[in-house]
Amino acid sequence: MDKATLDGLMMPASKAKLAALLKYHVVAGNVKAADLAKMIADGNGTATVTTLNGGTLKASMDGDRNCTALPSHSSS
């Protein structure tokens, strides 16, 4: 994200936009790294988690200790 966009999001008038953006990156509850790794293992290499704004992220392992989460896209 460029500085101008970030500066714009930090303005009081953009509070709702900033909150929506942040909620896309947060899941409900207390999901620890070990919990997510188990979800990925149980899901044969991937786990789908729902964000606070209703979006979904697809998580997978990148090595033994690194989790990667990317937006899930529904297939047509």
Coordinates of N, CA, C and O in Angstrom, one line a residue:
M1 N 0.9 -1.2 0.0 CA 0.0 0.0 0.0 C 0.9 1.2 0.0 O 1.8 1.3 0.8
D2 N 0.6 2.2 -0.9 CA 1.4 3.4 -1.0 C 1.1 4.3 0.2 O 0.1 4.2 0.9
K3 N 2.0 5.3 0.5 CA 1.9 6.2 1.6 C 0.7 7.0 1.5 O 0.0 7.3 2.5
A4 N 0.3 7.5 0.3 CA -0.9 8.4 0.2 C -2.1 7.6 0.6 O -3.0 8.2 1.3
T5 N -2.3 6.3 0.2 CA -3.4 5.5 0.5 C -3.5 5.3 2.0 O -4.5 5.5 2.7
L6 N -2.3 5.0 2.6 CA -2.2 4.8 4.1 C -2.6 6.1 4.8 O -3.3 6.0 5.8
D7 N -2.0 7.2 4.4 CA -2.3 8.4 5.0 C -3.8 8.7 4.9 O -4.4 9.2 5.9
G8 N -4.4 8.4 3.8 CA -5.9 8.7 3.7 C -6.7 7.8 4.6 O -7.7 8.2 5.2
L9 N -6.3 6.6 4.8 CA -7.0 5.6 5.7 C -6.9 6.1 7.1 O -7.7 5.7 8.0
M10 N -5.8 6.8 7.5 CA -5.6 7.2 8.8 C -6.4 8.5 9.2 O -6.4 8.9 10.4
M11 N -7.1 9.1 8.2 CA -7.9 10.3 8.5 C -9.2 9.9 9.2 O -9.7 8.8 9.0
P12 N -9.6 10.7 10.2 CA -10.9 10.3 10.9 C -12.1 10.0 10.0 O -12.9 9.1 10.3
A13 N -12.1 10.7 8.8 CA -13.3 10.4 7.9 C -13.2 9.0 7.3 O -14.2 8.5 6.8
S14 N -12.1 8.4 7.4 CA -11.9 7.1 6.8 C -11.9 5.9 7.8 O -11.5 4.8 7.5
K15 N -12.4 6.2 9.0 CA -12.4 5.3 10.1 C -13.1 4.0 9.7 O -12.6 2.9 9.9
A16 N -14.2 4.1 9.0 CA -15.0 2.9 8.6 C -14.2 2.1 7.6 O -14.2 0.8 7.6
K17 N -13.6 2.7 6.6 CA -12.8 2.0 5.6 C -11.6 1.3 6.2 O -11.4 0.1 5.9
L18 N -11.0 2.0 7.2 CA -9.8 1.3 7.8 C -10.3 0.1 8.7 O -9.7 -0.9 8.6
A19 N -11.4 0.3 9.4 CA -11.9 -0.8 10.2 C -12.3 -2.0 9.3 O -11.9 -3.2 9.6
A20 N -12.9 -1.8 8.1 CA -13.2 -2.9 7.2 C -12.0 -3.6 6.7 O -11.9 -4.8 6.6
L21 N -11.0 -2.8 6.4 CA -9.7 -3.4 5.9 C -9.1 -4.2 6.9 O -8.6 -5.3 6.7
L22 N -9.0 -3.7 8.2 CA -8.4 -4.5 9.2 C -9.2 -5.8 9.6 O -8.6 -6.8 9.8
K23 N -10.5 -5.7 9.5 CA -11.3 -6.8 9.8 C -11.2 -7.9 8.8 O -11.5 -9.1 9.1
Y24 N -10.7 -7.6 7.6 CA -10.4 -8.6 6.6 C -9.2 -9.4 6.9 O -9.0 -10.5 6.5
H25 N -8.4 -8.9 7.8 CA -7.1 -9.6 8.2 C -7.2 -10.3 9.6 O -6.2 -10.7 10.1
V26 N -8.4 -10.3 10.2 CA -8.5 -10.8 11.5 C -9.6 -11.9 11.6 O -10.7 -11.7 11.0
V27 N -9.3 -13.0 12.3 CA -10.4 -14.0 12.4 C -10.9 -14.0 13.8 O -10.2 -13.5 14.8
A28 N -12.1 -14.5 14.0 CA -12.7 -14.5 15.4 C -12.0 -15.5 16.3 O -11.6 -16.5 15.8
G29 N -12.0 -15.2 17.5 CA -11.5 -16.2 18.5 C -10.0 -16.0 18.7 O -9.4 -15.1 18.3
N30 N -9.5 -17.0 19.3 CA -8.0 -17.1 19.7 C -7.4 -18.2 18.9 O -7.4 -19.4 19.4
V31 N -6.9 -18.0 17.7 CA -6.3 -19.1 16.9 C -4.8 -19.0 17.0 O -4.2 -18.0 16.5
K32 N -4.2 -19.9 17.7 CA -2.8 -19.9 17.9 C -2.1 -20.6 16.7 O -2.8 -21.3 15.9
A33 N -0.9 -20.3 16.5 CA -0.1 -20.9 15.4 C -0.2 -22.4 15.3 O -0.5 -23.0 14.3
A34 N -0.1 -23.1 16.5 CA -0.2 -24.5 16.5 C -1.6 -25.0 16.1 O -1.8 -26.0 15.4
D35 N -2.6 -24.2 16.5 CA -4.0 -24.6 16.1 C -4.2 -24.5 14.6 O -4.8 -25.4 14.0
L36 N -3.7 -23.4 14.0 CA -3.8 -23.2 12.6 C -3.0 -24.3 11.8 O -3.5 -24.9 10.9
A37 N -1.8 -24.6 12.3 CA -1.0 -25.7 11.7 C -1.7 -27.0 11.7 O -1.7 -27.8 10.8
K38 N -2.4 -27.3 12.8 CA -3.2 -28.6 12.9 C -4.4 -28.5 12.0 O -4.7 -29.5 11.3
M39 N -5.1 -27.4 11.9 CA -6.2 -27.2 10.9 C -5.7 -27.5 9.5 O -6.4 -28.2 8.7
I40 N -4.5 -27.0 9.2 CA -3.9 -27.2 7.8 C -3.6 -28.7 7.6 O -3.9 -29.3 6.6
A41 N -3.0 -29.3 8.6 CA -2.7 -30.7 8.5 C -3.9 -31.6 8.4 O -4.0 -32.5 7.5
D42 N -4.9 -31.3 9.2 CA -6.2 -32.0 9.1 C -6.9 -31.8 7.8 O -7.7 -32.6 7.4
G43 N -6.7 -30.7 7.1 CA -7.3 -30.3 5.9 C -6.4 -30.8 4.7 O -6.6 -30.2 3.6
N44 N -5.5 -31.7 4.9 CA -4.7 -32.2 3.8 C -3.9 -31.1 3.1 O -3.7 -31.0 1.9
G45 N -3.4 -30.2 3.9 CA -2.5 -29.1 3.4 C -3.1 -27.7 3.3 O -2.3 -26.8 3.0
T46 N -4.4 -27.6 3.5 CA -5.0 -26.3 3.5 C -6.1 -26.2 4.5 O -6.6 -27.2 4.9
A47 N -6.3 -25.0 5.0 CA -7.4 -24.7 5.9 C -8.0 -23.4 5.4 O -7.3 -22.4 5.1
T48 N -9.4 -23.3 5.4 CA -10.1 -22.1 5.1 C -10.6 -21.5 6.4 O -11.3 -22.1 7.2
V49 N -10.3 -20.2 6.6 CA -10.7 -19.5 7.8 C -11.5 -18.3 7.4 O -11.3 -17.7 6.4
T50 N -12.5 -17.9 8.2 CA -13.4 -16.8 7.9 C -12.9 -15.6 8.7 O -12.7 -15.7 9.9
T51 N -12.8 -14.5 8.0 CA -12.4 -13.2 8.7 C -13.6 -12.5 9.3 O -14.7 -12.9 9.1
L52 N -13.3 -11.5 10.1 CA -14.4 -10.8 10.8 C -15.3 -10.1 9.9 O -16.5 -9.9 10.2
N53 N -14.9 -9.8 8.7 CA -15.8 -9.1 7.7 C -16.5 -10.1 6.8 O -17.2 -9.7 5.9
G54 N -16.3 -11.4 7.1 CA -17.0 -12.4 6.3 C -16.2 -12.9 5.1 O -16.7 -13.8 4.4
G55 N -15.0 -12.4 4.9 CA -14.2 -12.9 3.8 C -13.6 -14.3 4.2 O -13.7 -14.7 5.4
T56 N -12.9 -14.9 3.3 CA -12.2 -16.2 3.6 C -10.8 -16.1 3.2 O -10.5 -15.5 2.2
L57 N -10.0 -16.7 4.0 CA -8.5 -16.9 3.7 C -8.2 -18.3 3.6 O -8.7 -19.1 4.5
K58 N -7.4 -18.7 2.7 CA -6.9 -20.1 2.5 C -5.5 -20.1 3.1 O -4.6 -19.5 2.6
A59 N -5.3 -20.9 4.2 CA -4.0 -21.0 4.8 C -3.3 -22.3 4.4 O -4.0 -23.4 4.2
S60 N -2.0 -22.3 4.3 CA -1.2 -23.4 4.0 C 0.1 -23.3 4.7 O 0.5 -22.2 5.1
M61 N 0.9 -24.3 4.7 CA 2.2 -24.3 5.3 C 3.2 -23.9 4.3 O 3.2 -24.4 3.1
D62 N 4.2 -23.1 4.6 CA 5.3 -22.8 3.8 C 6.6 -23.2 4.6 O 7.1 -22.4 5.3
G63 N 6.9 -24.5 4.5 CA 8.0 -25.0 5.3 C 7.4 -25.7 6.6 O 6.2 -25.9 6.6
D64 N 8.2 -25.9 7.5 CA 7.7 -26.6 8.8 C 7.1 -25.6 9.8 O 6.3 -26.1 10.6
R65 N 7.4 -24.4 9.7 CA 7.0 -23.5 10.8 C 6.3 -22.2 10.3 O 5.9 -21.4 11.1
N66 N 6.1 -22.0 9.0 CA 5.6 -20.8 8.4 C 4.2 -21.1 7.8 O 4.1 -21.9 6.9
C67 N 3.2 -20.3 8.2 CA 1.9 -20.4 7.6 C 1.7 -19.2 6.7 O 2.1 -18.1 6.9
T68 N 1.1 -19.5 5.5 CA 0.8 -18.5 4.6 C -0.8 -18.5 4.4 O -1.4 -19.5 4.3
A69 N -1.4 -17.3 4.4 CA -2.8 -17.1 4.2 C -3.0 -16.2 3.1 O -2.5 -15.1 3.1
L70 N -3.8 -16.6 2.1 CA -4.1 -15.8 0.9 C -5.7 -15.8 0.8 O -6.4 -16.7 1.2
P71 N -6.2 -14.7 0.2 CA -7.6 -14.7 -0.1 C -8.1 -15.9 -0.8 O -7.5 -16.3 -1.8
S72 N -9.2 -16.4 -0.4 CA -9.9 -17.5 -1.1 C -10.8 -16.9 -2.2 O -11.4 -16.0 -2.0
H73 N -10.7 -17.5 -3.3 CA -11.6 -17.1 -4.4 C -12.5 -18.3 -4.8 O -12.0 -19.4 -5.0
S74 N -13.7 -18.0 -4.9 CA -14.6 -19.1 -5.3 C -14.4 -19.4 -6.8 O -14.2 -18.5 -7.6
S75 N -14.5 -20.6 -7.1 CA -14.3 -21.0 -8.6 C -15.7 -20.9 -9.3 O -16.7 -21.2 -8.7
S76 N -15.7 -20.5 -10.5 CA -16.9 -20.4 -11.3 C -17.2 -21.7 -12.0 O -16.4 -22.4 -12.4

